[in-house]
XYZ file of C-alpha atoms in Angstrom:
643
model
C 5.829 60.899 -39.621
C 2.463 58.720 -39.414
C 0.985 57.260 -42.687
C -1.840 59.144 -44.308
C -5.090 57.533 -43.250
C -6.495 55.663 -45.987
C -9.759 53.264 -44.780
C -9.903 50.140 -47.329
C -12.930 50.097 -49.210
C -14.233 46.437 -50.092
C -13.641 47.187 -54.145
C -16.965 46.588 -56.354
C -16.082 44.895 -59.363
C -18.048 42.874 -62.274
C -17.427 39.526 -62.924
C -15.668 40.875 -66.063
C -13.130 42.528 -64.274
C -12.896 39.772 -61.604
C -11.769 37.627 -64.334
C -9.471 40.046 -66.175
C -7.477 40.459 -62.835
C -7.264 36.746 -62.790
C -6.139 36.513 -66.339
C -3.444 39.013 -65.845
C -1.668 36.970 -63.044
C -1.804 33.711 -64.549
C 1.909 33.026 -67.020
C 0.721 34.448 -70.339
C 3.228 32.211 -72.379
C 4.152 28.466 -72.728
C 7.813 28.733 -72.868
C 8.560 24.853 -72.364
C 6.684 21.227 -73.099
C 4.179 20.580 -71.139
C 2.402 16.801 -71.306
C -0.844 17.664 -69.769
C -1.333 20.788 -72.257
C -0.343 18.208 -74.848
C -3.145 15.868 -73.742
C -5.885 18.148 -73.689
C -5.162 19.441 -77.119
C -5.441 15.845 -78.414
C -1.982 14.706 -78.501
C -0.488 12.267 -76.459
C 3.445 13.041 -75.956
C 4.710 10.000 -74.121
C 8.324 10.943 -74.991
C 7.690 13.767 -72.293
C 7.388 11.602 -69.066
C 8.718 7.971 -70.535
C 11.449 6.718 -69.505
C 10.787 7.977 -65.976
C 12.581 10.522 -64.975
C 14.931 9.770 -62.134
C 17.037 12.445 -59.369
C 20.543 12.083 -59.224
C 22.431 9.788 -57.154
C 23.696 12.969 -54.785
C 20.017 13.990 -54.658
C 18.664 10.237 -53.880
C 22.239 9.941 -51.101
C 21.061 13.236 -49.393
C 16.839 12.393 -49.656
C 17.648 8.740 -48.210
C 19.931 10.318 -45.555
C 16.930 12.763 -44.466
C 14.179 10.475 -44.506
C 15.754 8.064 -42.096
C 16.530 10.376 -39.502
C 13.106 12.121 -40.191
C 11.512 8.464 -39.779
C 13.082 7.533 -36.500
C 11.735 11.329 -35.466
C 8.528 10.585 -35.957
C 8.352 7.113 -34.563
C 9.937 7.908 -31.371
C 9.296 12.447 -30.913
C 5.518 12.770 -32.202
C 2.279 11.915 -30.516
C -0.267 12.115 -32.923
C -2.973 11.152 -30.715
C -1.958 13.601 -27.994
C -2.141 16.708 -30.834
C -5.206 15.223 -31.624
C -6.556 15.279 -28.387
C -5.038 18.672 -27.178
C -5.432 20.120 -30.302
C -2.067 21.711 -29.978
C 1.480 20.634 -31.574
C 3.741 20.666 -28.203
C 6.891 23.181 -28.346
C 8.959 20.332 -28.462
C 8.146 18.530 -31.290
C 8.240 21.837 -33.867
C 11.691 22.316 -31.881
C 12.645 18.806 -32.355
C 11.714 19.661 -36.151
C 13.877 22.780 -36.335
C 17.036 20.849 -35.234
C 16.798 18.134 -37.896
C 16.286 20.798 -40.347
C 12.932 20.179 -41.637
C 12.016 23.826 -41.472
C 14.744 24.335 -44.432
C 13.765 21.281 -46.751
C 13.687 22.958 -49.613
C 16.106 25.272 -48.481
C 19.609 26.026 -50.635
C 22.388 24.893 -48.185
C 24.103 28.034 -48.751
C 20.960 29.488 -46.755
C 21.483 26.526 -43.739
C 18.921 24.628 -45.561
C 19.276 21.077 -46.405
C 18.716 21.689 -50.284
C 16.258 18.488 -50.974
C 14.601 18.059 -54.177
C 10.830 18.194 -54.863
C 10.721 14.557 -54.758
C 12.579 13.850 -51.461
C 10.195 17.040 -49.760
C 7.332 15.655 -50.626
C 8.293 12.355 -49.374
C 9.236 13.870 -45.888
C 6.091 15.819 -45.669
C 4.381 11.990 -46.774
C 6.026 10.878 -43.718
C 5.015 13.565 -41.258
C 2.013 13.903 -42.667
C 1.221 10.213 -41.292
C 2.044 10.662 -38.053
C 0.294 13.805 -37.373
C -1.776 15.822 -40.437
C -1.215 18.730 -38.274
C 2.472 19.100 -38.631
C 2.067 18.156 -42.649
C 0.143 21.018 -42.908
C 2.699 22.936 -40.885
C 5.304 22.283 -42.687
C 4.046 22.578 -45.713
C 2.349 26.326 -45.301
C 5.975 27.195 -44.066
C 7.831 26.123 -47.597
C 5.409 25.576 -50.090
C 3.257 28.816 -49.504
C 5.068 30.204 -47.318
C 8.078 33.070 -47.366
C 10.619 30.641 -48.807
C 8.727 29.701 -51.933
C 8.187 32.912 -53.877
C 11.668 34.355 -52.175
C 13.341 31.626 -53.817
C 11.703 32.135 -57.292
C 11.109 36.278 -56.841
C 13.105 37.321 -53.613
C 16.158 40.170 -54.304
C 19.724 38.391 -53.227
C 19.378 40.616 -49.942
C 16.207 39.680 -48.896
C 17.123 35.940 -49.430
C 20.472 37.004 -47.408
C 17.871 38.415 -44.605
C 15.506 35.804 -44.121
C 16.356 32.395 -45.589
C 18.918 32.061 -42.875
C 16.165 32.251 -40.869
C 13.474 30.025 -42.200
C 15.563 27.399 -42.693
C 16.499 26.853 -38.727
C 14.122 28.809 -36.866
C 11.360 30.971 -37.969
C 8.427 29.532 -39.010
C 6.418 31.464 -41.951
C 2.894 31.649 -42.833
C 0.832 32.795 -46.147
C -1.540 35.717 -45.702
C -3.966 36.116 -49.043
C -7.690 35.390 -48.090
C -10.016 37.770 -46.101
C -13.484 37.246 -44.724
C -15.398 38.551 -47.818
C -12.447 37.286 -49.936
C -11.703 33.903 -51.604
C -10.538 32.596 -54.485
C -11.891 36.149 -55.807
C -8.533 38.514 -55.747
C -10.001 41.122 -57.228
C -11.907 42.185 -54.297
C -8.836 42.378 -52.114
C -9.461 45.148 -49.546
C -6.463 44.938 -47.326
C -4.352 47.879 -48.853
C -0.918 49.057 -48.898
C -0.354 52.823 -48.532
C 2.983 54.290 -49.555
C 4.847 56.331 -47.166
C 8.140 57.596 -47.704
C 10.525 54.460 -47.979
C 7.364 52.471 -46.406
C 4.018 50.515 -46.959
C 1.617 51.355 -44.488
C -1.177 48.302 -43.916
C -4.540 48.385 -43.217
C -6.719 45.292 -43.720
C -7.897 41.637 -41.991
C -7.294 38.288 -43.219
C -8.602 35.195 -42.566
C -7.383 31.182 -42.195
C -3.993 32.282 -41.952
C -2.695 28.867 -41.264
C 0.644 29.181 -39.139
C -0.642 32.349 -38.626
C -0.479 32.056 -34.860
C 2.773 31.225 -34.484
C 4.227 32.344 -36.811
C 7.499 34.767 -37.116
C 7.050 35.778 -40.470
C 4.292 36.397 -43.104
C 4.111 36.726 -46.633
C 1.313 39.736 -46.736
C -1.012 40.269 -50.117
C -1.940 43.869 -50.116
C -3.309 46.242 -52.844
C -1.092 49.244 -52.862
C -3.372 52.759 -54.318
C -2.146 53.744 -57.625
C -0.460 56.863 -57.256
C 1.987 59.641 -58.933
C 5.336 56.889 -58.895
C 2.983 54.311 -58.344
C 1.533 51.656 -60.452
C -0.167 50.037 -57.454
C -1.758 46.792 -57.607
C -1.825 43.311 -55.519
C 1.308 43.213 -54.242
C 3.625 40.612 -52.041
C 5.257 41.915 -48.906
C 7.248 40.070 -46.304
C 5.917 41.545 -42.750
C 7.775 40.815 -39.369
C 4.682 38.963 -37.444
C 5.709 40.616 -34.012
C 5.388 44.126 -35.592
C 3.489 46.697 -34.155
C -0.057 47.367 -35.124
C -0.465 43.223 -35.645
C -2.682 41.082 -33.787
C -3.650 37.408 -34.333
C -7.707 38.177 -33.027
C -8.530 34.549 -33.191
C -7.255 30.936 -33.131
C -9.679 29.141 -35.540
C -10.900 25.472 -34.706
C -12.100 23.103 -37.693
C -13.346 19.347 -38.135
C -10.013 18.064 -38.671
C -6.403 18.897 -38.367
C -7.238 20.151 -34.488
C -3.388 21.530 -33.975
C -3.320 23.964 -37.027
C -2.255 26.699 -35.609
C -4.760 29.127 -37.896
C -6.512 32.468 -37.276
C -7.705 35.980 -38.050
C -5.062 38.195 -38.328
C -5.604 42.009 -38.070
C -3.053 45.072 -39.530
C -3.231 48.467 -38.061
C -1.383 50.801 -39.252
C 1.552 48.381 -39.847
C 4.838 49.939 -40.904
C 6.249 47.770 -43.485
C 9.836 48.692 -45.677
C 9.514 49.190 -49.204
C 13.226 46.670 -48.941
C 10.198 43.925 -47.825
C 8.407 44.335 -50.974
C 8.624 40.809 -53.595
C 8.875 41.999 -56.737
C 7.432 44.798 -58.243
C 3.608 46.097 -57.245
C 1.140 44.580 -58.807
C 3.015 41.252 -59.354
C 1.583 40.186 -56.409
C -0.828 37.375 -57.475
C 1.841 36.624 -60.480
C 3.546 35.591 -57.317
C 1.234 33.704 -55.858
C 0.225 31.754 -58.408
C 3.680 31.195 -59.747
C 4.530 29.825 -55.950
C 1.926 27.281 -55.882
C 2.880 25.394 -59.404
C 5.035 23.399 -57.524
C 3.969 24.420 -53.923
C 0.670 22.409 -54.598
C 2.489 19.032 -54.663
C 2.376 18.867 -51.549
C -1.242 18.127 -50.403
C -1.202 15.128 -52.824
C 1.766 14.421 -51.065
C 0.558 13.877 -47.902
C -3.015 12.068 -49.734
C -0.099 9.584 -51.254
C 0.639 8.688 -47.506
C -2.733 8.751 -46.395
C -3.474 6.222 -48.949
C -0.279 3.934 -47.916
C -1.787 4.227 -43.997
C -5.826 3.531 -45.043
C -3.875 0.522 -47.460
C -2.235 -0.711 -44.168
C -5.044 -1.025 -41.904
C -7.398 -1.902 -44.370
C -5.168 -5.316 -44.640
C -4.360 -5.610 -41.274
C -7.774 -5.293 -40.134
C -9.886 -7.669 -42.429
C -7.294 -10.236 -42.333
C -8.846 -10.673 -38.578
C -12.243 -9.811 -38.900
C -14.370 -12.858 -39.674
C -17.845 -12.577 -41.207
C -19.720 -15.917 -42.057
C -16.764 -17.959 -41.791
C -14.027 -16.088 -43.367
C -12.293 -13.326 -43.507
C -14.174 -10.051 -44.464
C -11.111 -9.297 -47.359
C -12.450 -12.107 -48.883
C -15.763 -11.143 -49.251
C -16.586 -8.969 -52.737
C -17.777 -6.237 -51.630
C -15.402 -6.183 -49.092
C -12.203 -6.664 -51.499
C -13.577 -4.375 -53.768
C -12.692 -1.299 -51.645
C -9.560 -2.906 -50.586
C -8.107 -3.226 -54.282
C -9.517 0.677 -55.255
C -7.596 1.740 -52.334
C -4.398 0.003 -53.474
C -4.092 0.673 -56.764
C -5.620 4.331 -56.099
C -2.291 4.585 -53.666
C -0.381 3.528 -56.318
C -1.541 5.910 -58.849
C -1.394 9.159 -57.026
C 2.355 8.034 -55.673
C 2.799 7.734 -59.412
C 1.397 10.886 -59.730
C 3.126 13.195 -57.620
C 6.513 11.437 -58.287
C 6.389 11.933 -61.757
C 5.383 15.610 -61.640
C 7.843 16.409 -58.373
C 10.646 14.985 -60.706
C 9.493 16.844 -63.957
C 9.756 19.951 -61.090
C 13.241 19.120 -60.601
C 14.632 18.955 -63.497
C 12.459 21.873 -64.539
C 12.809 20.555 -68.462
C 9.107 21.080 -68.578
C 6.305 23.499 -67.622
C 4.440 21.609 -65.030
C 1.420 24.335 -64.507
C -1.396 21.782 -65.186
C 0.179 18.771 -63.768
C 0.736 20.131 -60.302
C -2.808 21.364 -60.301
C -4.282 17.891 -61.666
C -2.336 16.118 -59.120
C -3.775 18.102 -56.253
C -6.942 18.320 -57.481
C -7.065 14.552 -58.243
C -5.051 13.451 -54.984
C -7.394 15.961 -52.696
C -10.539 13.649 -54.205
C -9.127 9.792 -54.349
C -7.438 11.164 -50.419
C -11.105 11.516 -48.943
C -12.514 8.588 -51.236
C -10.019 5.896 -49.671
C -10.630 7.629 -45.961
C -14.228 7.245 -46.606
C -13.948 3.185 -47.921
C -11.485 2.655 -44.956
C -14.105 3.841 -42.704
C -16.460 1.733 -43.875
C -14.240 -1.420 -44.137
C -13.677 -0.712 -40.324
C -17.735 -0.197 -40.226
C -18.584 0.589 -36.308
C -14.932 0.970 -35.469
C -14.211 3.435 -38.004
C -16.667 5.606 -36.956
C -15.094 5.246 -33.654
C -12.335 7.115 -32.586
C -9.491 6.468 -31.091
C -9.108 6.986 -28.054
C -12.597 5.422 -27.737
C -11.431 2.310 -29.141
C -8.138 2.141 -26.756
C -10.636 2.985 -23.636
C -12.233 -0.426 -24.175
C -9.059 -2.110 -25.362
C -9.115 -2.360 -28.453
C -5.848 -0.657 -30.904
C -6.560 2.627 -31.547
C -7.288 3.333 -35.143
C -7.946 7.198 -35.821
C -9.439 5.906 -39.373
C -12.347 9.098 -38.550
C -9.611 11.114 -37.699
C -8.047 10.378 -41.140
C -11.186 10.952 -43.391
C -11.778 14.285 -41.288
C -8.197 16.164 -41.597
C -8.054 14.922 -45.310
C -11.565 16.673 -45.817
C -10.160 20.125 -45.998
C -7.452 19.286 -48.710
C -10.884 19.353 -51.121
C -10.394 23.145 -50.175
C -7.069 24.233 -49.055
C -4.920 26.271 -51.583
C -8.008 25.864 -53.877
C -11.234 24.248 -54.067
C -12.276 21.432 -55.997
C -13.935 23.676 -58.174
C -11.672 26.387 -58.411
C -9.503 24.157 -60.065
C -11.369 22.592 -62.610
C -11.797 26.293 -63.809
C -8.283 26.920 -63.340
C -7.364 24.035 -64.723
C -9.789 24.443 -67.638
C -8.494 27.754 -68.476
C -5.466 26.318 -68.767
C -6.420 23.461 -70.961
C -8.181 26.219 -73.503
C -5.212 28.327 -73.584
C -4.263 27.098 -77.183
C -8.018 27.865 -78.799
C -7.788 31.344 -77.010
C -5.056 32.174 -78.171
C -5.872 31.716 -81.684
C -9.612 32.310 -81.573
C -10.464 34.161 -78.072
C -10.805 37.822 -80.284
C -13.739 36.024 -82.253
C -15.818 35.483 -79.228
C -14.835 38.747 -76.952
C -17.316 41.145 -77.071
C -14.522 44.394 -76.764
C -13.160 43.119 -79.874
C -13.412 45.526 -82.965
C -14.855 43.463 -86.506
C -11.627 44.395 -87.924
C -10.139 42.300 -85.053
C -12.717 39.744 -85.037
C -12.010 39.072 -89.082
C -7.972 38.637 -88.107
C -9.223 36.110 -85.505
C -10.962 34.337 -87.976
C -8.471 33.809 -90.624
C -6.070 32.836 -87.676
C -8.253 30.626 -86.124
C -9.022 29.061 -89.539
C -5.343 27.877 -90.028
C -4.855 26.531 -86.271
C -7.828 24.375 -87.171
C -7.109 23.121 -90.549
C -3.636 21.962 -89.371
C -5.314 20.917 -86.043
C -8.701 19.415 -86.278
C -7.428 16.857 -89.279
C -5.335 15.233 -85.903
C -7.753 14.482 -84.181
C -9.044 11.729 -86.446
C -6.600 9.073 -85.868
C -3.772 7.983 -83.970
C -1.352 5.395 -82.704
C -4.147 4.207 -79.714
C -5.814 2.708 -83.156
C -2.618 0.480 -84.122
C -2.496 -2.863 -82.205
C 1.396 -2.741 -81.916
C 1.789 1.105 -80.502
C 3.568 1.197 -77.017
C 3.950 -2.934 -77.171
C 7.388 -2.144 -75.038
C 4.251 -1.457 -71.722
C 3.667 -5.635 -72.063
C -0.257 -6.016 -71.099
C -0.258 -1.975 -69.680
C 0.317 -0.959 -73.569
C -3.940 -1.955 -73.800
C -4.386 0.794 -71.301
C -1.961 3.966 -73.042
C -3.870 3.481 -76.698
C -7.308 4.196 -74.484
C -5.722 7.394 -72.975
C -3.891 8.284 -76.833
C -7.760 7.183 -78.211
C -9.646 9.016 -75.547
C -6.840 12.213 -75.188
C -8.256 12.935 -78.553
C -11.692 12.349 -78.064
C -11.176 14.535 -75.334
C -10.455 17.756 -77.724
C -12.660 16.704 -79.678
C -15.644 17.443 -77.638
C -13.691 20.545 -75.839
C -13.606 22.249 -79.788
C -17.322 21.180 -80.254
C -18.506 22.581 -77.044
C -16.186 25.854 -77.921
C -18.301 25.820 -81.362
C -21.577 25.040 -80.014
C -21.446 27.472 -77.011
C -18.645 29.997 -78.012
C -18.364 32.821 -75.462
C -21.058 30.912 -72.901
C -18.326 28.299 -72.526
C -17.387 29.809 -69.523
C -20.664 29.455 -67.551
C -20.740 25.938 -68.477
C -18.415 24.883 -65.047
C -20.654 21.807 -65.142
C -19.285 20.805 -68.033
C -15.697 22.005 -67.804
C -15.335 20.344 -64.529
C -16.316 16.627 -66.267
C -13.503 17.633 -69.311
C -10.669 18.182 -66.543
C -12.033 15.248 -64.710
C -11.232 13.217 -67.513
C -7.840 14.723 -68.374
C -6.614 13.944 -64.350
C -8.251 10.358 -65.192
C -5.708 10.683 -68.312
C -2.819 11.750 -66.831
C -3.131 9.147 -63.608
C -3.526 6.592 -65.776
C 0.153 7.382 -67.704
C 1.688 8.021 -64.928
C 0.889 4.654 -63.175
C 2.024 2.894 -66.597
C 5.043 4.793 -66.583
C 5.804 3.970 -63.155
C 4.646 0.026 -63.248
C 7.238 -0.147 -66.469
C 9.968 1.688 -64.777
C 9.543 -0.610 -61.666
C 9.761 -3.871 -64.117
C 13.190 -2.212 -65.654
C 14.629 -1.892 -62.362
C 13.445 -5.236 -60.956
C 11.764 -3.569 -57.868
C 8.555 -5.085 -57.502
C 7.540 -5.130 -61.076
C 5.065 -7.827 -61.482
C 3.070 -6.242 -58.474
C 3.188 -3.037 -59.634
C 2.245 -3.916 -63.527
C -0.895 -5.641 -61.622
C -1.792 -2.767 -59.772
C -1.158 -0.348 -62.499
C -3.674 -2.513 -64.980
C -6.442 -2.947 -61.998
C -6.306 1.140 -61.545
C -6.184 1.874 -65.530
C -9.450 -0.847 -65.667
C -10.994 1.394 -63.033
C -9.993 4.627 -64.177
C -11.557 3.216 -67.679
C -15.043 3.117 -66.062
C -14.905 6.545 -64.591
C -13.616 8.142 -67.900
C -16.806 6.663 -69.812
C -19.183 7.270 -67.530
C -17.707 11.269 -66.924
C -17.894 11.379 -71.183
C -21.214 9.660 -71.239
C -22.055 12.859 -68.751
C -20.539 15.579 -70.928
C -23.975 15.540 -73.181
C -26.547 13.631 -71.113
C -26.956 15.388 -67.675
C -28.971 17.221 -65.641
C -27.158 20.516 -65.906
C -29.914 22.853 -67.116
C -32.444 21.374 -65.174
C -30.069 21.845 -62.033
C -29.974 25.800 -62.964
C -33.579 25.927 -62.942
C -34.175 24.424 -59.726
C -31.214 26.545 -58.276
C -32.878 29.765 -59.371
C -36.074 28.448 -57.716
C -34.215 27.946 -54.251
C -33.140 31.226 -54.613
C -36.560 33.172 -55.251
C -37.540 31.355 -52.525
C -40.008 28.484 -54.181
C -39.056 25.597 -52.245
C -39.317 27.424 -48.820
C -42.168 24.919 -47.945
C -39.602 21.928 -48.253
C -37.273 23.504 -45.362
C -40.464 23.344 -42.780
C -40.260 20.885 -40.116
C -37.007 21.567 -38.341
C -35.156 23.431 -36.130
C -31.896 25.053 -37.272
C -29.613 24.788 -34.704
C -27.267 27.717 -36.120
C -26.084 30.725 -33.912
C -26.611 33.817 -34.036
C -24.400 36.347 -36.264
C -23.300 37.447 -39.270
C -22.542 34.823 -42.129
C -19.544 36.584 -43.058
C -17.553 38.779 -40.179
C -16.664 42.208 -39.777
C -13.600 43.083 -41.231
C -13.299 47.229 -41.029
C -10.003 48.159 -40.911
C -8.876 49.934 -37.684
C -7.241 49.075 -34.070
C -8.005 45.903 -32.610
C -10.396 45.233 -30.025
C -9.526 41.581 -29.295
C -6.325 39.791 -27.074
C -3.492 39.043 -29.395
C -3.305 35.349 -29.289
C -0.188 34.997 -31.312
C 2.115 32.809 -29.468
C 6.458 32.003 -29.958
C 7.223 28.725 -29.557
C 9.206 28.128 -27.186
């Protein structure tokens, strides 16, 4: 019996409902501490991240174990240079992969997985990452994004029985959510899910499906029609890649990261069980966004190693490279780059370790802190590629195998600042997650005060708001006044670091300060001004890097590994942080926001037209955004098995 035909419309919706689909999949409640919450509202919980917490000795024996047989794989089994060149990871390397067990990282080992904790995955994928971005990004689609993730958290014990097995040893998985008129903008979802008998039928195409190509199995977003028995919705669905009605139309090609194996992917009439289905319908962006809490550790990850590699070569190199009679190092403006790049490195490591632990021992709700640390580790990542470059001047804008053609060693520094471009992008954009992010950070004054400014609100509910909201603020607002950043002797056990965490308790409250006045002064505009709640979550990542490195330096002097170095590198990055916090608070009321909008409107009316004469644009022809009507394909199926 074939599915009734059912063509997927592109749905129209407002902005409204855009956003109320968005609020329904984000976690409605706060069910455990959560420091970066606590910072934004003003109140600087130390206790939740000091002393560092540490894995267990089982989980460090088994990490340790990994990593060293992971490290002599990639010294001696991957050729970064030839996957740059080829753009193409060879058979044998994901193969070589496979057998150590990296597809199953985060695998249970009841599943064949090797069972490794947040801390010790990220590591490996650190490691990888280095030798070839490519395979980073492979193996982290495959288990942070991919079908292990959200089976782990959402999957029923038989389809964890099904496919784990699987993922852990051989089949590689891929994450199927955006389409070609579809971004960070669910709502407008088109690919759709028709039920048919004990079946989903899909229809739909999606785009930068990374591992797409070669991949054996997909997690599949898909609204599903409401319907008698129904409730429809955006809905997860593991889909067999090699079923019929599937074909991979394209193998995309980008700036960077040249063996991603990512394309167009096309369903026709795809026959999918209802057994396939994760979780109920309409819990499918729940899902999603539930997977990447801790699944977007893993880009900063990668930035962490990134910065250890630019670190590297940034001493190596102008240790040798005289100018004026000395080495460049030594020159200002020279060392000045080479210290932001060290204790930058040292602050995102801190990062990502402390919130990859905090994952582990999942004592607190880590929402905001996986999504500072990836937004924060996507931007320092590109910054310390882009003052490597420069250190390296001609060279680094040289690449590689240019470089070894004349004999000189063959630094991919370009290489580096391109394939860490698109982590400003991947799994959400820069600016998607300051709004995220921000959202997030407001939850608390919404909660007591969003009726006030919501325009479907009754008065009746709007008075309720009030009184509630005039409580919260009493108890709140009075808070916000002083604190222990004002008292000489606070966090004195931090030595010459204890300086730097009374600035982030001073300025953590400063911080919700000028969030509540800008809630007061603009009420429901607030969320227009993205300008402006992009500088407030700027601050808080400055906030929460700057903790983490003094919890780290601290923990380090404890244990007598490296301390002294690591106190000086966490004071340097605090002292720098320091600047960019002013200067982004300084910003927060003196800018050129509403200026920007006006000019903006005048590009679009077309009233700068006269400033584009004088050039040639040397675009293509073609649509700027594909054809994506559902139906047969027309194209060659490029997916490939490796072999």
């Amino acid at each position: 019996m074939s599915a009734p035909t059912q063509k997927p419309q592109q749905p129209k919706v407002t902005e409204r409902e855009a956003r109320q689909v968005a609020e329904a999949a984000r976690e409605q409640d706060w069910r455990k501490p959560s420091f970066a919450k606590e910072l934004f509202l003003g109140r600087f919980r130390l206790d939740l991240i000091h002393p560092h917490p540490m894995p267990s000795e089982e989980d460090t024996r088994r990490g340790e174990q990994f990593l060293a047989k992971l490290r002599v794989f990639c010294e001696t089994k991957i050729d970064g240079a030839l996957i740059e060149r080829e753009a193409r990871i060879p058979d044998e390397t994901v193969n070589g992969l496979k057998k150590l067990g990296a597809l199953g990282m985060k695998i249970d080992p009841k599943y064949g997985g090797l069972g490794l904790t947040q801390v010790y995955y990220n590591r490996a994928l650190a490691l990888v990452g280095s030798a070839s971005p490519a395979l980073g990004a492979l193996l982290s689609a495959h288990q942070s994004i991919g079908v292990p993730q959200p089976l782990k958290i959402f999957g029923t014990q038989e389809q964890k029985d099904a496919f784990l097995p699987r993922l852990a040893r051989t089949d590689i998985s891929a994450f199927l959510l955006t389409e070609p008129d579809v971004g960070s903008d669910p709502a407008r979802l088109a690919t759709l899910a028709v039920p048919d008998g004990d079946d989903y039928v899909l229809d739909g195409v999606k785009l930068w499906t990374t591992n797409g190509v070669v991949a054996d199995l997909l997690v599949v977003m898909a609204r599903v029609p409401k319907s008698e028995g129904h409730k429809g919705g955006i809905t997860a669905f593991v889909v067999e890649a090699n079923s019929p009605g599937i074909t991979v139309e394209h193998r995309n090609a980008f700036m960077g990261l040249r063996g991603l194996e990512n394309g167009v992917t096309r369903f026709h009439q795809v026959r999918v069980p209802a057994a396939n289905r994760i979780g109920p319908e309409g819990a499918g962006l729940k899902i999603a966004l539930t997977t990447l809490n801790t699944g977007r550790l893993s880009l900063p990850a990668m930035c962490v190693g990134a910065g250890k590699w630019c670190l590297k070569i940034a001493r190596e190199w102008s240790a040798v490279r005289e100018q004026w009679g000395k080495p460049v190092a030594r020159h200002e403006a020279v060392g000045t780059k080479i210290s932001f790049i060290a204790a930058t490195t040292f602050a995102l490591e801190a990062v990502v370790d402390l919130a990859s632990q905090m994952a582990d021992e999942d004592r607190n709700d880590i929402r905001i802190e996986a999504a500072l640390a990836k937004l924060y580790g996507s931007e320092m990542g590109c910054l310390m590629a882009d003052e490597l470059v420069q250190i390296r001047g001609g060279r680094g804008y040289e690449t590689a195998d240019s470089l070894a053609a004349r004999g000189e060693r063959a630094v991919p520094a370009e290489q580096m600042l391109r394939d860490l471009r698109i982590n400003r992008i991947f799994e959400g954009s820069t600016e998607i997650m300051h709004l995220l992010i921000a959202r997030e950070a407001v939850d608390a004054h919404l909660a007591v005060a969003g009726d006030i400014i919501d325009p479907d609100k009754s008065l009746s509910d709007k008075a309720r708001a009030g009184a509630k909201a005039g409580g919260f603020y009493a108890r709140w607002l009075p808070k916000l006044v002083a604190g222990p950043g004002q008292l000489p002797s606070s966090y004195a056990e931090f030595g010459p670091l204890a300086t730097h965490l009374r600035y982030v308790e001073r300025a953590s409250r400063k911080l919700a300060r000028s969030t509540f006045y800008a809630m007061s002064r603009w009420q429901g505009r607030m969320e227009t001004k993205q300008a402006f709640l992009g500088r407030i979550v700027d601050i808080g990542a400055e906030l929460f890097a700057m903790s983490a490195a003094c919890v780290r330096a601290e923990h380090l002097r404890l244990t007598g590994d490296h301390g002294r170095e690591a106190t000086r590198l966490a004071d340097v990055f605090c002292r720098q942080s320091r600047l960019r916090v002013e200067e982004l608070f300084g910003r927060l009321w003196a800018n050129t926001d509403d200026d920007d909008r006006k000019i903006v409107n005048g590009v679009l009316d077309g009233s700068y037209t006269w400033l584009e004469e004088g050039i040639v644009d040397p675009s293509g022809e073609g649509a700027w955004i594909a054809d994506a009507t559902p139906g047969p394909s027309e194209h060659e199926n490029v997916h490939r098995t490796i072999d």
